[in-house]
């Protein structure tokens, strides 16, 4: 408990409104936790793989990683640091409720609004892909576990569509990387135009791969949506410096509608990735 006690002492008076926990990347389990129980409920749900990735971020940056979480009417500060003990490397998370200190406790009437506005701006930066303006991989890591949990809790189906642009390397080789970037940016707009705003979301998973989450969507409708996207991309003419570029996309689809069993994020992503791979194997420009 030495590490936790040290962190709590550093927080001083804030520790009464915060929580600290230690996560093990090997098991994916919480090794130790102490602090305010209501606040600890806002700790993000992380898989063993995600814990390892967060530790890697800390080590790469060389400094603790700090996030702001807007939970209902609360403004929370999450600090993460990777450290090594005799039991190996682990991830320490400290979650502090700074609402009264940072957000509302201010003499200016509009200062709270300004703080929240700035928080929203910073939050958008951390979860937005620079090229396409879509959500990024960090958003997927943060949001997907929450949506899956809500799906099971509410017993409403959730579908995930994995999209991959076919023969993307050829675009870069023939037209140049700037053209490839332009195609990805325009493709992002097509994907966005085919989702229900406020209910679904699209994120760039990495490279030319995109993840589309469809809340309260059964499998048949998800496949129909993916098919509509496939046709829309195939028929679209991408223009770059007076050159017409024609592309296609392959799609993998999975639906969570069995609420009696757990659905680990890693397994869900692995399954939909395999279906995308099957689409590629069948000649591309296919929905599986």
PDB file of C-alpha atoms in Angstrom, residues 60-271:
ATOM      1  CA  UNK A  60       6.859   6.788 -24.535  1.00  0.00           C
ATOM      2  CA  UNK A  61       5.907  10.254 -23.297  1.00  0.00           C
ATOM      3  CA  UNK A  62       8.208   9.969 -20.287  1.00  0.00           C
ATOM      4  CA  UNK A  63       5.631  11.753 -18.132  1.00  0.00           C
ATOM      5  CA  UNK A  64       2.326  10.874 -16.435  1.00  0.00           C
ATOM      6  CA  UNK A  65      -0.617  11.001 -18.828  1.00  0.00           C
ATOM      7  CA  UNK A  66      -3.484  13.264 -17.757  1.00  0.00           C
ATOM      8  CA  UNK A  67      -7.078  13.131 -19.009  1.00  0.00           C
ATOM      9  CA  UNK A  68     -10.205  15.103 -18.208  1.00  0.00           C
ATOM     10  CA  UNK A  69     -13.474  13.213 -17.838  1.00  0.00           C
ATOM     11  CA  UNK A  70     -16.828  14.974 -18.001  1.00  0.00           C
ATOM     12  CA  UNK A  71     -19.211  12.670 -16.135  1.00  0.00           C
ATOM     13  CA  UNK A  72     -22.737  14.049 -15.871  1.00  0.00           C
ATOM     14  CA  UNK A  73     -22.257  17.254 -13.827  1.00  0.00           C
ATOM     15  CA  UNK A  74     -18.778  16.341 -12.614  1.00  0.00           C
ATOM     16  CA  UNK A  75     -15.369  17.305 -13.953  1.00  0.00           C
ATOM     17  CA  UNK A  76     -12.834  14.587 -13.148  1.00  0.00           C
ATOM     18  CA  UNK A  77      -9.071  14.504 -13.546  1.00  0.00           C
ATOM     19  CA  UNK A  78      -7.487  11.144 -14.389  1.00  0.00           C
ATOM     20  CA  UNK A  79      -3.725  10.710 -14.060  1.00  0.00           C
ATOM     21  CA  UNK A  80      -1.931   7.586 -15.271  1.00  0.00           C
ATOM     22  CA  UNK A  81       1.645   6.515 -14.661  1.00  0.00           C
ATOM     23  CA  UNK A  82       3.505   3.275 -15.345  1.00  0.00           C
ATOM     24  CA  UNK A  83       5.799   2.031 -12.605  1.00  0.00           C
ATOM     25  CA  UNK A  84       7.759  -1.104 -11.751  1.00  0.00           C
ATOM     26  CA  UNK A  85       7.728  -3.073  -8.515  1.00  0.00           C
ATOM     27  CA  UNK A  86       8.995  -6.488  -7.493  1.00  0.00           C
ATOM     28  CA  UNK A  87       5.804  -7.860  -9.016  1.00  0.00           C
ATOM     29  CA  UNK A  88       6.566  -6.316 -12.420  1.00  0.00           C
ATOM     30  CA  UNK A  89       5.282  -3.275 -14.288  1.00  0.00           C
ATOM     31  CA  UNK A  90       1.822  -1.979 -13.445  1.00  0.00           C
ATOM     32  CA  UNK A  91      -0.409   0.981 -14.267  1.00  0.00           C
ATOM     33  CA  UNK A  92      -1.353   3.399 -11.491  1.00  0.00           C
ATOM     34  CA  UNK A  93      -4.449   5.546 -12.016  1.00  0.00           C
ATOM     35  CA  UNK A  94      -5.476   8.457  -9.820  1.00  0.00           C
ATOM     36  CA  UNK A  95      -8.971   9.886 -10.310  1.00  0.00           C
ATOM     37  CA  UNK A  96      -9.799  13.207  -8.667  1.00  0.00           C
ATOM     38  CA  UNK A  97     -13.119  15.039  -8.595  1.00  0.00           C
ATOM     39  CA  UNK A  98     -12.105  18.603  -9.317  1.00  0.00           C
ATOM     40  CA  UNK A  99     -15.610  19.925  -9.943  1.00  0.00           C
ATOM     41  CA  UNK A 100     -15.837  22.223  -6.957  1.00  0.00           C
ATOM     42  CA  UNK A 101     -12.201  23.255  -7.115  1.00  0.00           C
ATOM     43  CA  UNK A 102     -11.778  23.749 -10.852  1.00  0.00           C
ATOM     44  CA  UNK A 103     -15.220  24.142 -12.342  1.00  0.00           C
ATOM     45  CA  UNK A 104     -17.783  25.872 -10.165  1.00  0.00           C
ATOM     46  CA  UNK A 105     -15.728  27.524  -7.396  1.00  0.00           C
ATOM     47  CA  UNK A 106     -15.060  30.751  -9.265  1.00  0.00           C
ATOM     48  CA  UNK A 107     -16.162  34.381  -8.774  1.00  0.00           C
ATOM     49  CA  UNK A 108     -16.859  34.949 -12.462  1.00  0.00           C
ATOM     50  CA  UNK A 109     -20.343  33.983 -13.528  1.00  0.00           C
ATOM     51  CA  UNK A 110     -19.220  32.681 -16.902  1.00  0.00           C
ATOM     52  CA  UNK A 111     -15.924  31.146 -15.823  1.00  0.00           C
ATOM     53  CA  UNK A 112     -17.447  27.717 -15.363  1.00  0.00           C
ATOM     54  CA  UNK A 113     -18.766  27.805 -18.916  1.00  0.00           C
ATOM     55  CA  UNK A 114     -15.331  28.890 -20.158  1.00  0.00           C
ATOM     56  CA  UNK A 115     -13.633  26.028 -18.320  1.00  0.00           C
ATOM     57  CA  UNK A 116     -16.071  23.504 -19.744  1.00  0.00           C
ATOM     58  CA  UNK A 117     -15.623  24.997 -23.220  1.00  0.00           C
ATOM     59  CA  UNK A 118     -11.862  24.670 -22.924  1.00  0.00           C
ATOM     60  CA  UNK A 119     -12.238  21.131 -21.609  1.00  0.00           C
ATOM     61  CA  UNK A 120     -14.406  20.246 -24.606  1.00  0.00           C
ATOM     62  CA  UNK A 121     -11.827  21.727 -26.964  1.00  0.00           C
ATOM     63  CA  UNK A 122      -8.986  19.752 -25.402  1.00  0.00           C
ATOM     64  CA  UNK A 123     -11.079  16.616 -25.282  1.00  0.00           C
ATOM     65  CA  UNK A 124     -11.940  16.932 -28.977  1.00  0.00           C
ATOM     66  CA  UNK A 125      -8.240  17.256 -29.787  1.00  0.00           C
ATOM     67  CA  UNK A 126      -7.331  14.058 -27.967  1.00  0.00           C
ATOM     68  CA  UNK A 127     -10.082  11.955 -29.561  1.00  0.00           C
ATOM     69  CA  UNK A 128     -10.068  13.375 -33.093  1.00  0.00           C
ATOM     70  CA  UNK A 129      -8.088  12.068 -36.057  1.00  0.00           C
ATOM     71  CA  UNK A 130      -6.081  14.967 -37.517  1.00  0.00           C
ATOM     72  CA  UNK A 131      -6.539  13.969 -41.153  1.00  0.00           C
ATOM     73  CA  UNK A 132     -10.201  12.982 -41.420  1.00  0.00           C
ATOM     74  CA  UNK A 133     -11.784  14.791 -38.475  1.00  0.00           C
ATOM     75  CA  UNK A 134     -13.343  11.498 -37.389  1.00  0.00           C
ATOM     76  CA  UNK A 135     -12.850   9.986 -33.961  1.00  0.00           C
ATOM     77  CA  UNK A 136      -9.494   8.266 -33.500  1.00  0.00           C
ATOM     78  CA  UNK A 137      -8.197   5.048 -31.961  1.00  0.00           C
ATOM     79  CA  UNK A 138      -8.145   6.574 -28.472  1.00  0.00           C
ATOM     80  CA  UNK A 139     -11.869   7.277 -28.755  1.00  0.00           C
ATOM     81  CA  UNK A 140     -12.472   3.669 -29.780  1.00  0.00           C
ATOM     82  CA  UNK A 141     -10.518   2.428 -26.769  1.00  0.00           C
ATOM     83  CA  UNK A 142     -12.490   4.702 -24.440  1.00  0.00           C
ATOM     84  CA  UNK A 143     -15.969   4.481 -25.948  1.00  0.00           C
ATOM     85  CA  UNK A 144     -16.378   0.974 -27.329  1.00  0.00           C
ATOM     86  CA  UNK A 145     -16.260  -0.809 -23.932  1.00  0.00           C
ATOM     87  CA  UNK A 146     -18.892   1.620 -22.613  1.00  0.00           C
ATOM     88  CA  UNK A 147     -21.233   1.069 -25.570  1.00  0.00           C
ATOM     89  CA  UNK A 148     -20.874  -2.707 -25.299  1.00  0.00           C
ATOM     90  CA  UNK A 149     -21.650  -2.579 -21.573  1.00  0.00           C
ATOM     91  CA  UNK A 150     -24.717  -0.405 -22.227  1.00  0.00           C
ATOM     92  CA  UNK A 151     -25.850  -2.754 -24.971  1.00  0.00           C
ATOM     93  CA  UNK A 152     -25.782  -5.746 -22.626  1.00  0.00           C
ATOM     94  CA  UNK A 153     -27.275  -3.813 -19.714  1.00  0.00           C
ATOM     95  CA  UNK A 154     -30.165  -2.441 -21.776  1.00  0.00           C
ATOM     96  CA  UNK A 155     -30.464  -5.661 -23.805  1.00  0.00           C
ATOM     97  CA  UNK A 156     -30.509  -3.785 -27.084  1.00  0.00           C
ATOM     98  CA  UNK A 157     -28.460  -5.049 -30.051  1.00  0.00           C
ATOM     99  CA  UNK A 158     -25.295  -3.281 -31.105  1.00  0.00           C
ATOM    100  CA  UNK A 159     -23.518  -3.735 -34.437  1.00  0.00           C
ATOM    101  CA  UNK A 160     -19.967  -2.949 -35.474  1.00  0.00           C
ATOM    102  CA  UNK A 161     -18.860  -2.494 -39.068  1.00  0.00           C
ATOM    103  CA  UNK A 162     -15.173  -2.686 -39.946  1.00  0.00           C
ATOM    104  CA  UNK A 163     -14.309  -1.017 -43.269  1.00  0.00           C
ATOM    105  CA  UNK A 164     -11.038  -1.217 -45.167  1.00  0.00           C
ATOM    106  CA  UNK A 165     -10.236   0.650 -48.375  1.00  0.00           C
ATOM    107  CA  UNK A 166      -9.174  -1.798 -51.097  1.00  0.00           C
ATOM    108  CA  UNK A 167      -5.761  -1.467 -52.778  1.00  0.00           C
ATOM    109  CA  UNK A 168      -5.019   1.783 -50.980  1.00  0.00           C
ATOM    110  CA  UNK A 169      -1.277   1.425 -51.604  1.00  0.00           C
ATOM    111  CA  UNK A 170      -1.900   1.678 -55.359  1.00  0.00           C
ATOM    112  CA  UNK A 171      -3.468   5.118 -54.886  1.00  0.00           C
ATOM    113  CA  UNK A 172      -0.368   6.328 -53.074  1.00  0.00           C
ATOM    114  CA  UNK A 173       1.929   4.735 -55.666  1.00  0.00           C
ATOM    115  CA  UNK A 174       0.099   6.151 -58.682  1.00  0.00           C
ATOM    116  CA  UNK A 175      -1.130   9.548 -57.480  1.00  0.00           C
ATOM    117  CA  UNK A 176       1.049  10.246 -54.452  1.00  0.00           C
ATOM    118  CA  UNK A 177       0.463  10.289 -50.706  1.00  0.00           C
ATOM    119  CA  UNK A 178      -1.317  13.648 -50.816  1.00  0.00           C
ATOM    120  CA  UNK A 179      -3.917  12.067 -53.095  1.00  0.00           C
ATOM    121  CA  UNK A 180      -4.215   9.140 -50.708  1.00  0.00           C
ATOM    122  CA  UNK A 181      -4.857  11.524 -47.829  1.00  0.00           C
ATOM    123  CA  UNK A 182      -7.476  13.368 -49.877  1.00  0.00           C
ATOM    124  CA  UNK A 183      -9.263  10.104 -50.652  1.00  0.00           C
ATOM    125  CA  UNK A 184      -9.301   9.096 -46.985  1.00  0.00           C
ATOM    126  CA  UNK A 185     -10.690  12.489 -46.025  1.00  0.00           C
ATOM    127  CA  UNK A 186     -13.446  12.298 -48.633  1.00  0.00           C
ATOM    128  CA  UNK A 187     -14.223   8.700 -47.706  1.00  0.00           C
ATOM    129  CA  UNK A 188     -14.704   9.828 -44.101  1.00  0.00           C
ATOM    130  CA  UNK A 189     -17.452  12.165 -45.288  1.00  0.00           C
ATOM    131  CA  UNK A 190     -19.224   9.323 -47.076  1.00  0.00           C
ATOM    132  CA  UNK A 191     -19.112   7.139 -43.976  1.00  0.00           C
ATOM    133  CA  UNK A 192     -20.469   9.964 -41.830  1.00  0.00           C
ATOM    134  CA  UNK A 193     -23.337  10.592 -44.219  1.00  0.00           C
ATOM    135  CA  UNK A 194     -24.598   7.034 -43.740  1.00  0.00           C
ATOM    136  CA  UNK A 195     -24.935   6.967 -39.942  1.00  0.00           C
ATOM    137  CA  UNK A 196     -27.587   8.296 -37.566  1.00  0.00           C
ATOM    138  CA  UNK A 197     -26.101  11.397 -35.999  1.00  0.00           C
ATOM    139  CA  UNK A 198     -26.307  11.426 -32.231  1.00  0.00           C
ATOM    140  CA  UNK A 199     -26.799   7.662 -32.102  1.00  0.00           C
ATOM    141  CA  UNK A 200     -23.950   6.074 -34.098  1.00  0.00           C
ATOM    142  CA  UNK A 201     -20.321   7.029 -34.583  1.00  0.00           C
ATOM    143  CA  UNK A 202     -17.409   6.512 -36.966  1.00  0.00           C
ATOM    144  CA  UNK A 203     -13.716   6.390 -36.107  1.00  0.00           C
ATOM    145  CA  UNK A 204     -10.510   5.918 -38.025  1.00  0.00           C
ATOM    146  CA  UNK A 205      -9.061   2.721 -36.606  1.00  0.00           C
ATOM    147  CA  UNK A 206      -5.727   3.228 -38.292  1.00  0.00           C
ATOM    148  CA  UNK A 207      -4.313   3.671 -41.797  1.00  0.00           C
ATOM    149  CA  UNK A 208      -7.156   3.017 -44.245  1.00  0.00           C
ATOM    150  CA  UNK A 209      -9.323   1.119 -41.731  1.00  0.00           C
ATOM    151  CA  UNK A 210     -12.470   2.573 -40.189  1.00  0.00           C
ATOM    152  CA  UNK A 211     -14.804   1.383 -37.441  1.00  0.00           C
ATOM    153  CA  UNK A 212     -18.513   2.194 -37.539  1.00  0.00           C
ATOM    154  CA  UNK A 213     -20.604   1.619 -34.429  1.00  0.00           C
ATOM    155  CA  UNK A 214     -24.368   1.256 -34.849  1.00  0.00           C
ATOM    156  CA  UNK A 215     -26.273   1.429 -31.580  1.00  0.00           C
ATOM    157  CA  UNK A 216     -29.586  -0.434 -31.221  1.00  0.00           C
ATOM    158  CA  UNK A 217     -29.034  -2.040 -34.608  1.00  0.00           C
ATOM    159  CA  UNK A 218     -29.824  -5.677 -35.396  1.00  0.00           C
ATOM    160  CA  UNK A 219     -27.631  -7.720 -37.731  1.00  0.00           C
ATOM    161  CA  UNK A 220     -29.786  -7.553 -40.857  1.00  0.00           C
ATOM    162  CA  UNK A 221     -30.010  -3.776 -40.744  1.00  0.00           C
ATOM    163  CA  UNK A 222     -26.277  -3.525 -40.063  1.00  0.00           C
ATOM    164  CA  UNK A 223     -25.489  -5.647 -43.114  1.00  0.00           C
ATOM    165  CA  UNK A 224     -27.864  -3.539 -45.210  1.00  0.00           C
ATOM    166  CA  UNK A 225     -26.132  -0.378 -43.992  1.00  0.00           C
ATOM    167  CA  UNK A 226     -22.724  -1.802 -44.846  1.00  0.00           C
ATOM    168  CA  UNK A 227     -23.989  -2.841 -48.285  1.00  0.00           C
ATOM    169  CA  UNK A 228     -25.345   0.681 -48.891  1.00  0.00           C
ATOM    170  CA  UNK A 229     -21.939   2.068 -47.940  1.00  0.00           C
ATOM    171  CA  UNK A 230     -20.160  -0.391 -50.219  1.00  0.00           C
ATOM    172  CA  UNK A 231     -22.253   0.714 -53.189  1.00  0.00           C
ATOM    173  CA  UNK A 232     -21.914   4.409 -52.342  1.00  0.00           C
ATOM    174  CA  UNK A 233     -18.113   4.188 -52.200  1.00  0.00           C
ATOM    175  CA  UNK A 234     -17.939   2.105 -55.382  1.00  0.00           C
ATOM    176  CA  UNK A 235     -20.049   4.614 -57.336  1.00  0.00           C
ATOM    177  CA  UNK A 236     -18.349   7.723 -55.952  1.00  0.00           C
ATOM    178  CA  UNK A 237     -15.799   9.514 -58.124  1.00  0.00           C
ATOM    179  CA  UNK A 238     -12.903  10.886 -56.103  1.00  0.00           C
ATOM    180  CA  UNK A 239     -11.196  13.829 -57.781  1.00  0.00           C
ATOM    181  CA  UNK A 240      -7.597  14.877 -57.231  1.00  0.00           C
ATOM    182  CA  UNK A 241      -5.939  17.491 -59.480  1.00  0.00           C
ATOM    183  CA  UNK A 242      -8.343  16.686 -62.335  1.00  0.00           C
ATOM    184  CA  UNK A 243      -7.694  12.967 -61.965  1.00  0.00           C
ATOM    185  CA  UNK A 244     -10.614  10.624 -61.370  1.00  0.00           C
ATOM    186  CA  UNK A 245      -9.917   8.000 -58.706  1.00  0.00           C
ATOM    187  CA  UNK A 246     -12.234   5.028 -58.277  1.00  0.00           C
ATOM    188  CA  UNK A 247     -12.026   2.939 -55.118  1.00  0.00           C
ATOM    189  CA  UNK A 248     -13.890   0.182 -53.330  1.00  0.00           C
ATOM    190  CA  UNK A 249     -14.119  -0.928 -49.709  1.00  0.00           C
ATOM    191  CA  UNK A 250     -14.447  -4.283 -47.979  1.00  0.00           C
ATOM    192  CA  UNK A 251     -16.610  -4.656 -44.874  1.00  0.00           C
ATOM    193  CA  UNK A 252     -16.859  -6.976 -41.895  1.00  0.00           C
ATOM    194  CA  UNK A 253     -19.978  -6.891 -39.697  1.00  0.00           C
ATOM    195  CA  UNK A 254     -20.678  -8.239 -36.214  1.00  0.00           C
ATOM    196  CA  UNK A 255     -23.742  -7.856 -34.004  1.00  0.00           C
ATOM    197  CA  UNK A 256     -23.933  -8.267 -30.245  1.00  0.00           C
ATOM    198  CA  UNK A 257     -27.395  -9.577 -29.473  1.00  0.00           C
ATOM    199  CA  UNK A 258     -26.695 -12.402 -27.023  1.00  0.00           C
ATOM    200  CA  UNK A 259     -26.899 -10.707 -23.638  1.00  0.00           C
ATOM    201  CA  UNK A 260     -26.321 -13.849 -21.567  1.00  0.00           C
ATOM    202  CA  UNK A 261     -22.564 -14.008 -22.142  1.00  0.00           C
ATOM    203  CA  UNK A 262     -19.725 -11.471 -21.741  1.00  0.00           C
ATOM    204  CA  UNK A 263     -18.369  -9.698 -24.797  1.00  0.00           C
ATOM    205  CA  UNK A 264     -14.714  -8.703 -24.230  1.00  0.00           C
ATOM    206  CA  UNK A 265     -13.683  -5.845 -26.499  1.00  0.00           C
ATOM    207  CA  UNK A 266     -10.621  -7.703 -27.759  1.00  0.00           C
ATOM    208  CA  UNK A 267     -12.725 -10.673 -28.822  1.00  0.00           C
ATOM    209  CA  UNK A 268     -15.333  -8.478 -30.505  1.00  0.00           C
ATOM    210  CA  UNK A 269     -12.686  -6.617 -32.514  1.00  0.00           C
ATOM    211  CA  UNK A 270     -10.902  -9.844 -33.393  1.00  0.00           C
ATOM    212  CA  UNK A 271     -14.135 -11.377 -34.703  1.00  0.00           C
TER     213      UNK A 271
END
